[in-house]
Amino acid sequence: MFRFSSTALQLGLHGLAIFWLGLMAGFFWTYSANVNFATLQMDGSTYAMVQSSLNRNVRHAMFFSFFFGPPLLCALAMLTAWPQWRARWWWCLGAAGVLYALGIVVFTAQVNLPLNAYTESWDPRALPSDWAQTRARWNAANLWRAVASAVAFALALFALCARTIGPRR
């Protein structure tokens, strides 16, 4: 029979943090490695319609829970394991959460969202002269998010490995 323990809660939250980070790393990577390349083949009016549609249709509760969840799950996993705050894995998981919070959430708010708003304001029949530069800036910003989320995922995974190996003697 399963007996609930604080260790199970700690590892469960750590595992969920890794899962959420991995999903988001996959999302950003797939977008950068597939969708962005596809948009480079589009003329300006097609790009304006497709990018605006993608931006509008990603705004739903499930996406928001996965987008904002990783730093929260990292923090909860760390809080439940507070007595281990001196352990290297604890700080590594914290670094994953902070990197994701700053490199994805804050970066998105400062860079991608203003570009999204700008793109969504375009009339596909009368594009601004900087539409191609805006597409390039958005694609570069998304590539940054792909790299940052992959590093955060790797840090959280490393933290779990370090946690299971334990302190070096």
PDB file of N, CA, C and O in Angstrom, residues 93-167:
ATOM      1  N   LEU A  93      17.768  23.726  -9.184  1.00  0.00           N
ATOM      2  CA  LEU A  93      16.339  23.818  -9.508  1.00  0.00           C
ATOM      3  C   LEU A  93      15.869  25.268  -9.418  1.00  0.00           C
ATOM      4  O   LEU A  93      15.080  25.724 -10.249  1.00  0.00           O
ATOM      5  N   GLY A  94      16.390  25.999  -8.429  1.00  0.00           N
ATOM      6  CA  GLY A  94      16.062  27.426  -8.330  1.00  0.00           C
ATOM      7  C   GLY A  94      16.538  28.201  -9.544  1.00  0.00           C
ATOM      8  O   GLY A  94      15.828  29.069 -10.063  1.00  0.00           O
ATOM      9  N   ALA A  95      17.726  27.878 -10.023  1.00  0.00           N
ATOM     10  CA  ALA A  95      18.249  28.542 -11.220  1.00  0.00           C
ATOM     11  C   ALA A  95      17.371  28.247 -12.428  1.00  0.00           C
ATOM     12  O   ALA A  95      17.124  29.132 -13.255  1.00  0.00           O
ATOM     13  N   ALA A  96      16.865  27.024 -12.519  1.00  0.00           N
ATOM     14  CA  ALA A  96      15.960  26.674 -13.622  1.00  0.00           C
ATOM     15  C   ALA A  96      14.695  27.527 -13.569  1.00  0.00           C
ATOM     16  O   ALA A  96      14.252  28.072 -14.592  1.00  0.00           O
ATOM     17  N   GLY A  97      14.127  27.661 -12.376  1.00  0.00           N
ATOM     18  CA  GLY A  97      12.908  28.460 -12.227  1.00  0.00           C
ATOM     19  C   GLY A  97      13.128  29.932 -12.529  1.00  0.00           C
ATOM     20  O   GLY A  97      12.319  30.579 -13.200  1.00  0.00           O
ATOM     21  N   VAL A  98      14.246  30.474 -12.039  1.00  0.00           N
ATOM     22  CA  VAL A  98      14.556  31.889 -12.281  1.00  0.00           C
ATOM     23  C   VAL A  98      14.852  32.131 -13.759  1.00  0.00           C
ATOM     24  O   VAL A  98      14.383  33.112 -14.344  1.00  0.00           O
ATOM     25  N   LEU A  99      15.635  31.242 -14.377  1.00  0.00           N
ATOM     26  CA  LEU A  99      15.931  31.383 -15.805  1.00  0.00           C
ATOM     27  C   LEU A  99      14.646  31.372 -16.614  1.00  0.00           C
ATOM     28  O   LEU A  99      14.457  32.197 -17.506  1.00  0.00           O
ATOM     29  N   TYR A 100      13.739  30.457 -16.303  1.00  0.00           N
ATOM     30  CA  TYR A 100      12.478  30.402 -17.033  1.00  0.00           C
ATOM     31  C   TYR A 100      11.654  31.671 -16.784  1.00  0.00           C
ATOM     32  O   TYR A 100      11.124  32.263 -17.725  1.00  0.00           O
ATOM     33  N   ALA A 101      11.562  32.077 -15.524  1.00  0.00           N
ATOM     34  CA  ALA A 101      10.759  33.272 -15.201  1.00  0.00           C
ATOM     35  C   ALA A 101      11.278  34.512 -15.930  1.00  0.00           C
ATOM     36  O   ALA A 101      10.494  35.276 -16.504  1.00  0.00           O
ATOM     37  N   LEU A 102      12.591  34.703 -15.915  1.00  0.00           N
ATOM     38  CA  LEU A 102      13.170  35.888 -16.559  1.00  0.00           C
ATOM     39  C   LEU A 102      13.326  35.700 -18.069  1.00  0.00           C
ATOM     40  O   LEU A 102      13.000  36.594 -18.850  1.00  0.00           O
ATOM     41  N   GLY A 103      13.844  34.542 -18.465  1.00  0.00           N
ATOM     42  CA  GLY A 103      14.165  34.307 -19.870  1.00  0.00           C
ATOM     43  C   GLY A 103      12.981  33.969 -20.740  1.00  0.00           C
ATOM     44  O   GLY A 103      13.072  34.065 -21.973  1.00  0.00           O
ATOM     45  N   ILE A 104      11.881  33.568 -20.129  1.00  0.00           N
ATOM     46  CA  ILE A 104      10.678  33.255 -20.910  1.00  0.00           C
ATOM     47  C   ILE A 104       9.552  34.227 -20.573  1.00  0.00           C
ATOM     48  O   ILE A 104       9.084  34.962 -21.435  1.00  0.00           O
ATOM     49  N   VAL A 105       9.125  34.246 -19.323  1.00  0.00           N
ATOM     50  CA  VAL A 105       7.946  35.046 -18.964  1.00  0.00           C
ATOM     51  C   VAL A 105       8.215  36.543 -19.137  1.00  0.00           C
ATOM     52  O   VAL A 105       7.489  37.236 -19.855  1.00  0.00           O
ATOM     53  N   VAL A 106       9.269  37.048 -18.508  1.00  0.00           N
ATOM     54  CA  VAL A 106       9.569  38.485 -18.603  1.00  0.00           C
ATOM     55  C   VAL A 106       9.999  38.843 -20.022  1.00  0.00           C
ATOM     56  O   VAL A 106       9.542  39.853 -20.575  1.00  0.00           O
ATOM     57  N   PHE A 107      10.850  38.027 -20.612  1.00  0.00           N
ATOM     58  CA  PHE A 107      11.307  38.289 -21.985  1.00  0.00           C
ATOM     59  C   PHE A 107      10.127  38.336 -22.957  1.00  0.00           C
ATOM     60  O   PHE A 107      10.053  39.223 -23.819  1.00  0.00           O
ATOM     61  N   THR A 108       9.204  37.401 -22.812  1.00  0.00           N
ATOM     62  CA  THR A 108       8.022  37.387 -23.676  1.00  0.00           C
ATOM     63  C   THR A 108       7.221  38.677 -23.519  1.00  0.00           C
ATOM     64  O   THR A 108       6.795  39.277 -24.513  1.00  0.00           O
ATOM     65  N   ALA A 109       7.036  39.095 -22.272  1.00  0.00           N
ATOM     66  CA  ALA A 109       6.267  40.325 -22.024  1.00  0.00           C
ATOM     67  C   ALA A 109       6.955  41.553 -22.614  1.00  0.00           C
ATOM     68  O   ALA A 109       6.282  42.462 -23.123  1.00  0.00           O
ATOM     69  N   GLN A 110       8.280  41.568 -22.567  1.00  0.00           N
ATOM     70  CA  GLN A 110       9.030  42.740 -23.032  1.00  0.00           C
ATOM     71  C   GLN A 110       9.301  42.734 -24.537  1.00  0.00           C
ATOM     72  O   GLN A 110       9.448  43.801 -25.130  1.00  0.00           O
ATOM     73  N   VAL A 111       9.407  41.563 -25.142  1.00  0.00           N
ATOM     74  CA  VAL A 111       9.829  41.491 -26.543  1.00  0.00           C
ATOM     75  C   VAL A 111       8.745  40.907 -27.443  1.00  0.00           C
ATOM     76  O   VAL A 111       8.287  41.565 -28.377  1.00  0.00           O
ATOM     77  N   ASN A 112       8.328  39.665 -27.186  1.00  0.00           N
ATOM     78  CA  ASN A 112       7.404  39.002 -28.102  1.00  0.00           C
ATOM     79  C   ASN A 112       6.006  39.614 -28.095  1.00  0.00           C
ATOM     80  O   ASN A 112       5.401  39.780 -29.162  1.00  0.00           O
ATOM     81  N   LEU A 113       5.483  39.927 -26.923  1.00  0.00           N
ATOM     82  CA  LEU A 113       4.120  40.470 -26.887  1.00  0.00           C
ATOM     83  C   LEU A 113       3.985  41.813 -27.610  1.00  0.00           C
ATOM     84  O   LEU A 113       3.003  42.010 -28.346  1.00  0.00           O
ATOM     85  N   PRO A 114       4.929  42.755 -27.442  1.00  0.00           N
ATOM     86  CA  PRO A 114       4.820  43.982 -28.243  1.00  0.00           C
ATOM     87  C   PRO A 114       4.908  43.703 -29.761  1.00  0.00           C
ATOM     88  O   PRO A 114       4.188  44.338 -30.542  1.00  0.00           O
ATOM     89  N   LEU A 115       5.754  42.758 -30.150  1.00  0.00           N
ATOM     90  CA  LEU A 115       5.830  42.400 -31.569  1.00  0.00           C
ATOM     91  C   LEU A 115       4.525  41.752 -32.031  1.00  0.00           C
ATOM     92  O   LEU A 115       4.067  42.002 -33.155  1.00  0.00           O
ATOM     93  N   ASN A 116       3.923  40.927 -31.173  1.00  0.00           N
ATOM     94  CA  ASN A 116       2.629  40.320 -31.502  1.00  0.00           C
ATOM     95  C   ASN A 116       1.565  41.401 -31.709  1.00  0.00           C
ATOM     96  O   ASN A 116       0.791  41.353 -32.674  1.00  0.00           O
ATOM     97  N   ALA A 117       1.523  42.354 -30.800  1.00  0.00           N
ATOM     98  CA  ALA A 117       0.521  43.425 -30.916  1.00  0.00           C
ATOM     99  C   ALA A 117       0.730  44.212 -32.203  1.00  0.00           C
ATOM    100  O   ALA A 117      -0.243  44.564 -32.891  1.00  0.00           O
ATOM    101  N   TYR A 118       1.985  44.471 -32.520  1.00  0.00           N
ATOM    102  CA  TYR A 118       2.292  45.195 -33.751  1.00  0.00           C
ATOM    103  C   TYR A 118       1.848  44.396 -34.970  1.00  0.00           C
ATOM    104  O   TYR A 118       1.168  44.927 -35.860  1.00  0.00           O
ATOM    105  N   THR A 119       2.176  43.122 -35.010  1.00  0.00           N
ATOM    106  CA  THR A 119       1.796  42.269 -36.142  1.00  0.00           C
ATOM    107  C   THR A 119       0.278  42.184 -36.278  1.00  0.00           C
ATOM    108  O   THR A 119      -0.253  42.225 -37.387  1.00  0.00           O
ATOM    109  N   GLU A 120      -0.411  42.055 -35.146  1.00  0.00           N
ATOM    110  CA  GLU A 120      -1.868  41.946 -35.183  1.00  0.00           C
ATOM    111  C   GLU A 120      -2.541  43.236 -35.629  1.00  0.00           C
ATOM    112  O   GLU A 120      -3.705  43.220 -36.045  1.00  0.00           O
ATOM    113  N   SER A 121      -1.834  44.358 -35.585  1.00  0.00           N
ATOM    114  CA  SER A 121      -2.408  45.638 -36.024  1.00  0.00           C
ATOM    115  C   SER A 121      -2.301  45.839 -37.537  1.00  0.00           C
ATOM    116  O   SER A 121      -2.888  46.774 -38.073  1.00  0.00           O
ATOM    117  N   TRP A 122      -1.565  44.970 -38.203  1.00  0.00           N
ATOM    118  CA  TRP A 122      -1.342  45.138 -39.646  1.00  0.00           C
ATOM    119  C   TRP A 122      -2.585  44.819 -40.468  1.00  0.00           C
ATOM    120  O   TRP A 122      -3.339  43.903 -40.159  1.00  0.00           O
ATOM    121  N   ASP A 123      -2.739  45.574 -41.522  1.00  0.00           N
ATOM    122  CA  ASP A 123      -3.714  45.245 -42.561  1.00  0.00           C
ATOM    123  C   ASP A 123      -2.941  44.441 -43.610  1.00  0.00           C
ATOM    124  O   ASP A 123      -2.003  44.978 -44.215  1.00  0.00           O
ATOM    125  N   PRO A 124      -3.281  43.176 -43.828  1.00  0.00           N
ATOM    126  CA  PRO A 124      -2.533  42.354 -44.788  1.00  0.00           C
ATOM    127  C   PRO A 124      -2.480  42.937 -46.206  1.00  0.00           C
ATOM    128  O   PRO A 124      -1.592  42.590 -46.985  1.00  0.00           O
ATOM    129  N   ARG A 125      -3.399  43.844 -46.535  1.00  0.00           N
ATOM    130  CA  ARG A 125      -3.393  44.456 -47.874  1.00  0.00           C
ATOM    131  C   ARG A 125      -2.491  45.677 -47.944  1.00  0.00           C
ATOM    132  O   ARG A 125      -2.219  46.182 -49.028  1.00  0.00           O
ATOM    133  N   ALA A 126      -2.043  46.166 -46.780  1.00  0.00           N
ATOM    134  CA  ALA A 126      -1.185  47.362 -46.736  1.00  0.00           C
ATOM    135  C   ALA A 126      -0.183  47.204 -45.600  1.00  0.00           C
ATOM    136  O   ALA A 126      -0.325  47.807 -44.535  1.00  0.00           O
ATOM    137  N   LEU A 127       0.826  46.386 -45.831  1.00  0.00           N
ATOM    138  CA  LEU A 127       1.810  46.080 -44.788  1.00  0.00           C
ATOM    139  C   LEU A 127       2.760  47.248 -44.548  1.00  0.00           C
ATOM    140  O   LEU A 127       3.081  47.994 -45.482  1.00  0.00           O
ATOM    141  N   PRO A 128       3.265  47.373 -43.323  1.00  0.00           N
ATOM    142  CA  PRO A 128       4.282  48.393 -43.065  1.00  0.00           C
ATOM    143  C   PRO A 128       5.582  47.983 -43.770  1.00  0.00           C
ATOM    144  O   PRO A 128       5.814  46.814 -44.060  1.00  0.00           O
ATOM    145  N   SER A 129       6.426  48.954 -44.020  1.00  0.00           N
ATOM    146  CA  SER A 129       7.671  48.673 -44.746  1.00  0.00           C
ATOM    147  C   SER A 129       8.626  47.783 -43.950  1.00  0.00           C
ATOM    148  O   SER A 129       9.493  47.133 -44.534  1.00  0.00           O
ATOM    149  N   ASP A 130       8.455  47.714 -42.635  1.00  0.00           N
ATOM    150  CA  ASP A 130       9.361  46.907 -41.809  1.00  0.00           C
ATOM    151  C   ASP A 130       8.803  45.530 -41.464  1.00  0.00           C
ATOM    152  O   ASP A 130       9.271  44.884 -40.533  1.00  0.00           O
ATOM    153  N   TRP A 131       7.848  45.024 -42.230  1.00  0.00           N
ATOM    154  CA  TRP A 131       7.230  43.746 -41.875  1.00  0.00           C
ATOM    155  C   TRP A 131       8.246  42.603 -41.857  1.00  0.00           C
ATOM    156  O   TRP A 131       8.201  41.767 -40.952  1.00  0.00           O
ATOM    157  N   ALA A 132       9.168  42.548 -42.797  1.00  0.00           N
ATOM    158  CA  ALA A 132      10.150  41.451 -42.849  1.00  0.00           C
ATOM    159  C   ALA A 132      11.130  41.554 -41.671  1.00  0.00           C
ATOM    160  O   ALA A 132      11.514  40.534 -41.087  1.00  0.00           O
ATOM    161  N   GLN A 133      11.516  42.772 -41.308  1.00  0.00           N
ATOM    162  CA  GLN A 133      12.402  42.952 -40.157  1.00  0.00           C
ATOM    163  C   GLN A 133      11.694  42.555 -38.859  1.00  0.00           C
ATOM    164  O   GLN A 133      12.315  41.992 -37.953  1.00  0.00           O
ATOM    165  N   THR A 134      10.403  42.853 -38.786  1.00  0.00           N
ATOM    166  CA  THR A 134       9.623  42.470 -37.609  1.00  0.00           C
ATOM    167  C   THR A 134       9.543  40.954 -37.507  1.00  0.00           C
ATOM    168  O   THR A 134       9.707  40.386 -36.421  1.00  0.00           O
ATOM    169  N   ARG A 135       9.317  40.279 -38.626  1.00  0.00           N
ATOM    170  CA  ARG A 135       9.302  38.816 -38.631  1.00  0.00           C
ATOM    171  C   ARG A 135      10.650  38.271 -38.164  1.00  0.00           C
ATOM    172  O   ARG A 135      10.705  37.354 -37.341  1.00  0.00           O
ATOM    173  N   ALA A 136      11.745  38.834 -38.655  1.00  0.00           N
ATOM    174  CA  ALA A 136      13.086  38.380 -38.264  1.00  0.00           C
ATOM    175  C   ALA A 136      13.323  38.610 -36.769  1.00  0.00           C
ATOM    176  O   ALA A 136      13.898  37.746 -36.085  1.00  0.00           O
ATOM    177  N   ARG A 137      12.879  39.744 -36.255  1.00  0.00           N
ATOM    178  CA  ARG A 137      13.037  40.030 -34.819  1.00  0.00           C
ATOM    179  C   ARG A 137      12.230  39.048 -33.977  1.00  0.00           C
ATOM    180  O   ARG A 137      12.693  38.552 -32.955  1.00  0.00           O
ATOM    181  N   TRP A 138      10.996  38.766 -34.415  1.00  0.00           N
ATOM    182  CA  TRP A 138      10.156  37.828 -33.675  1.00  0.00           C
ATOM    183  C   TRP A 138      10.773  36.430 -33.698  1.00  0.00           C
ATOM    184  O   TRP A 138      10.837  35.756 -32.668  1.00  0.00           O
ATOM    185  N   ASN A 139      11.243  35.996 -34.854  1.00  0.00           N
ATOM    186  CA  ASN A 139      11.851  34.669 -34.960  1.00  0.00           C
ATOM    187  C   ASN A 139      13.103  34.562 -34.095  1.00  0.00           C
ATOM    188  O   ASN A 139      13.333  33.539 -33.445  1.00  0.00           O
ATOM    189  N   ALA A 140      13.922  35.600 -34.079  1.00  0.00           N
ATOM    190  CA  ALA A 140      15.131  35.598 -33.245  1.00  0.00           C
ATOM    191  C   ALA A 140      14.754  35.563 -31.767  1.00  0.00           C
ATOM    192  O   ALA A 140      15.381  34.847 -30.974  1.00  0.00           O
ATOM    193  N   ALA A 141      13.730  36.312 -31.395  1.00  0.00           N
ATOM    194  CA  ALA A 141      13.285  36.315 -29.994  1.00  0.00           C
ATOM    195  C   ALA A 141      12.747  34.946 -29.604  1.00  0.00           C
ATOM    196  O   ALA A 141      12.986  34.471 -28.493  1.00  0.00           O
ATOM    197  N   ASN A 142      12.041  34.301 -30.509  1.00  0.00           N
ATOM    198  CA  ASN A 142      11.525  32.974 -30.194  1.00  0.00           C
ATOM    199  C   ASN A 142      12.654  31.954 -30.088  1.00  0.00           C
ATOM    200  O   ASN A 142      12.592  31.043 -29.257  1.00  0.00           O
ATOM    201  N   LEU A 143      13.687  32.107 -30.902  1.00  0.00           N
ATOM    202  CA  LEU A 143      14.840  31.218 -30.793  1.00  0.00           C
ATOM    203  C   LEU A 143      15.485  31.379 -29.412  1.00  0.00           C
ATOM    204  O   LEU A 143      15.888  30.388 -28.789  1.00  0.00           O
ATOM    205  N   TRP A 144      15.574  32.611 -28.930  1.00  0.00           N
ATOM    206  CA  TRP A 144      16.091  32.841 -27.573  1.00  0.00           C
ATOM    207  C   TRP A 144      15.244  32.082 -26.559  1.00  0.00           C
ATOM    208  O   TRP A 144      15.767  31.434 -25.661  1.00  0.00           O
ATOM    209  N   ARG A 145      13.922  32.144 -26.714  1.00  0.00           N
ATOM    210  CA  ARG A 145      13.054  31.437 -25.772  1.00  0.00           C
ATOM    211  C   ARG A 145      13.262  29.926 -25.863  1.00  0.00           C
ATOM    212  O   ARG A 145      13.219  29.235 -24.846  1.00  0.00           O
ATOM    213  N   ALA A 146      13.507  29.421 -27.068  1.00  0.00           N
ATOM    214  CA  ALA A 146      13.771  27.982 -27.228  1.00  0.00           C
ATOM    215  C   ALA A 146      15.036  27.585 -26.477  1.00  0.00           C
ATOM    216  O   ALA A 146      15.065  26.567 -25.773  1.00  0.00           O
ATOM    217  N   VAL A 147      16.080  28.375 -26.615  1.00  0.00           N
ATOM    218  CA  VAL A 147      17.349  28.070 -25.942  1.00  0.00           C
ATOM    219  C   VAL A 147      17.200  28.214 -24.430  1.00  0.00           C
ATOM    220  O   VAL A 147      17.611  27.332 -23.658  1.00  0.00           O
ATOM    221  N   ALA A 148      16.603  29.311 -23.977  1.00  0.00           N
ATOM    222  CA  ALA A 148      16.443  29.539 -22.534  1.00  0.00           C
ATOM    223  C   ALA A 148      15.591  28.450 -21.891  1.00  0.00           C
ATOM    224  O   ALA A 148      15.921  27.955 -20.800  1.00  0.00           O
ATOM    225  N   SER A 149      14.511  28.052 -22.550  1.00  0.00           N
ATOM    226  CA  SER A 149      13.666  27.006 -21.959  1.00  0.00           C
ATOM    227  C   SER A 149      14.360  25.656 -21.978  1.00  0.00           C
ATOM    228  O   SER A 149      14.188  24.856 -21.044  1.00  0.00           O
ATOM    229  N   ALA A 150      15.160  25.374 -22.994  1.00  0.00           N
ATOM    230  CA  ALA A 150      15.917  24.113 -23.029  1.00  0.00           C
ATOM    231  C   ALA A 150      16.956  24.077 -21.911  1.00  0.00           C
ATOM    232  O   ALA A 150      17.148  23.039 -21.261  1.00  0.00           O
ATOM    233  N   VAL A 151      17.625  25.196 -21.667  1.00  0.00           N
ATOM    234  CA  VAL A 151      18.610  25.256 -20.579  1.00  0.00           C
ATOM    235  C   VAL A 151      17.914  25.108 -19.224  1.00  0.00           C
ATOM    236  O   VAL A 151      18.401  24.385 -18.343  1.00  0.00           O
ATOM    237  N   ALA A 152      16.767  25.742 -19.052  1.00  0.00           N
ATOM    238  CA  ALA A 152      16.017  25.603 -17.792  1.00  0.00           C
ATOM    239  C   ALA A 152      15.598  24.147 -17.579  1.00  0.00           C
ATOM    240  O   ALA A 152      15.711  23.618 -16.467  1.00  0.00           O
ATOM    241  N   PHE A 153      15.131  23.501 -18.634  1.00  0.00           N
ATOM    242  CA  PHE A 153      14.762  22.087 -18.556  1.00  0.00           C
ATOM    243  C   PHE A 153      15.968  21.242 -18.156  1.00  0.00           C
ATOM    244  O   PHE A 153      15.887  20.385 -17.273  1.00  0.00           O
ATOM    245  N   ALA A 154      17.111  21.487 -18.799  1.00  0.00           N
ATOM    246  CA  ALA A 154      18.330  20.726 -18.496  1.00  0.00           C
ATOM    247  C   ALA A 154      18.773  20.946 -17.050  1.00  0.00           C
ATOM    248  O   ALA A 154      19.196  19.996 -16.376  1.00  0.00           O
ATOM    249  N   LEU A 155      18.672  22.174 -16.563  1.00  0.00           N
ATOM    250  CA  LEU A 155      19.033  22.453 -15.171  1.00  0.00           C
ATOM    251  C   LEU A 155      18.141  21.694 -14.192  1.00  0.00           C
ATOM    252  O   LEU A 155      18.628  21.135 -13.201  1.00  0.00           O
ATOM    253  N   ALA A 156      16.847  21.682 -14.466  1.00  0.00           N
ATOM    254  CA  ALA A 156      15.917  20.975 -13.577  1.00  0.00           C
ATOM    255  C   ALA A 156      16.166  19.468 -13.615  1.00  0.00           C
ATOM    256  O   ALA A 156      16.086  18.790 -12.585  1.00  0.00           O
ATOM    257  N   LEU A 157      16.472  18.953 -14.786  1.00  0.00           N
ATOM    258  CA  LEU A 157      16.781  17.529 -14.919  1.00  0.00           C
ATOM    259  C   LEU A 157      18.092  17.196 -14.208  1.00  0.00           C
ATOM    260  O   LEU A 157      18.191  16.197 -13.484  1.00  0.00           O
ATOM    261  N   PHE A 158      19.095  18.045 -14.382  1.00  0.00           N
ATOM    262  CA  PHE A 158      20.364  17.874 -13.668  1.00  0.00           C
ATOM    263  C   PHE A 158      20.136  17.911 -12.160  1.00  0.00           C
ATOM    264  O   PHE A 158      20.742  17.137 -11.405  1.00  0.00           O
ATOM    265  N   ALA A 159      19.260  18.811 -11.708  1.00  0.00           N
ATOM    266  CA  ALA A 159      18.964  18.907 -10.282  1.00  0.00           C
ATOM    267  C   ALA A 159      18.393  17.592  -9.758  1.00  0.00           C
ATOM    268  O   ALA A 159      18.753  17.142  -8.669  1.00  0.00           O
ATOM    269  N   LEU A 160      17.517  16.969 -10.529  1.00  0.00           N
ATOM    270  CA  LEU A 160      16.958  15.691 -10.103  1.00  0.00           C
ATOM    271  C   LEU A 160      18.037  14.614 -10.057  1.00  0.00           C
ATOM    272  O   LEU A 160      18.080  13.817  -9.116  1.00  0.00           O
ATOM    273  N   CYS A 161      18.907  14.595 -11.051  1.00  0.00           N
ATOM    274  CA  CYS A 161      20.016  13.622 -11.055  1.00  0.00           C
ATOM    275  C   CYS A 161      20.924  13.847  -9.857  1.00  0.00           C
ATOM    276  O   CYS A 161      21.292  12.893  -9.162  1.00  0.00           O
ATOM    277  N   ALA A 162      21.278  15.096  -9.593  1.00  0.00           N
ATOM    278  CA  ALA A 162      22.141  15.417  -8.458  1.00  0.00           C
ATOM    279  C   ALA A 162      21.454  15.055  -7.140  1.00  0.00           C
ATOM    280  O   ALA A 162      22.086  14.587  -6.191  1.00  0.00           O
ATOM    281  N   ARG A 163      20.161  15.246  -7.103  1.00  0.00           N
ATOM    282  CA  ARG A 163      19.378  14.939  -5.911  1.00  0.00           C
ATOM    283  C   ARG A 163      19.378  13.437  -5.625  1.00  0.00           C
ATOM    284  O   ARG A 163      19.502  13.013  -4.475  1.00  0.00           O
ATOM    285  N   THR A 164      19.234  12.633  -6.656  1.00  0.00           N
ATOM    286  CA  THR A 164      19.169  11.192  -6.452  1.00  0.00           C
ATOM    287  C   THR A 164      20.549  10.595  -6.166  1.00  0.00           C
ATOM    288  O   THR A 164      20.639   9.597  -5.452  1.00  0.00           O
ATOM    289  N   ILE A 165      21.603  11.200  -6.696  1.00  0.00           N
ATOM    290  CA  ILE A 165      22.957  10.728  -6.417  1.00  0.00           C
ATOM    291  C   ILE A 165      23.356  11.097  -5.006  1.00  0.00           C
ATOM    292  O   ILE A 165      24.033  10.353  -4.320  1.00  0.00           O
ATOM    293  N   GLY A 166      22.917  12.262  -4.569  1.00  0.00           N
ATOM    294  CA  GLY A 166      23.215  12.715  -3.221  1.00  0.00           C
ATOM    295  C   GLY A 166      24.531  13.479  -3.161  1.00  0.00           C
ATOM    296  O   GLY A 166      25.217  13.647  -4.166  1.00  0.00           O
ATOM    297  N   PRO A 167      24.881  13.933  -1.979  1.00  0.00           N
ATOM    298  CA  PRO A 167      26.120  14.724  -1.840  1.00  0.00           C
ATOM    299  C   PRO A 167      27.349  13.852  -2.082  1.00  0.00           C
ATOM    300  O   PRO A 167      27.357  12.676  -1.761  1.00  0.00           O
TER     301      PRO A 167
END
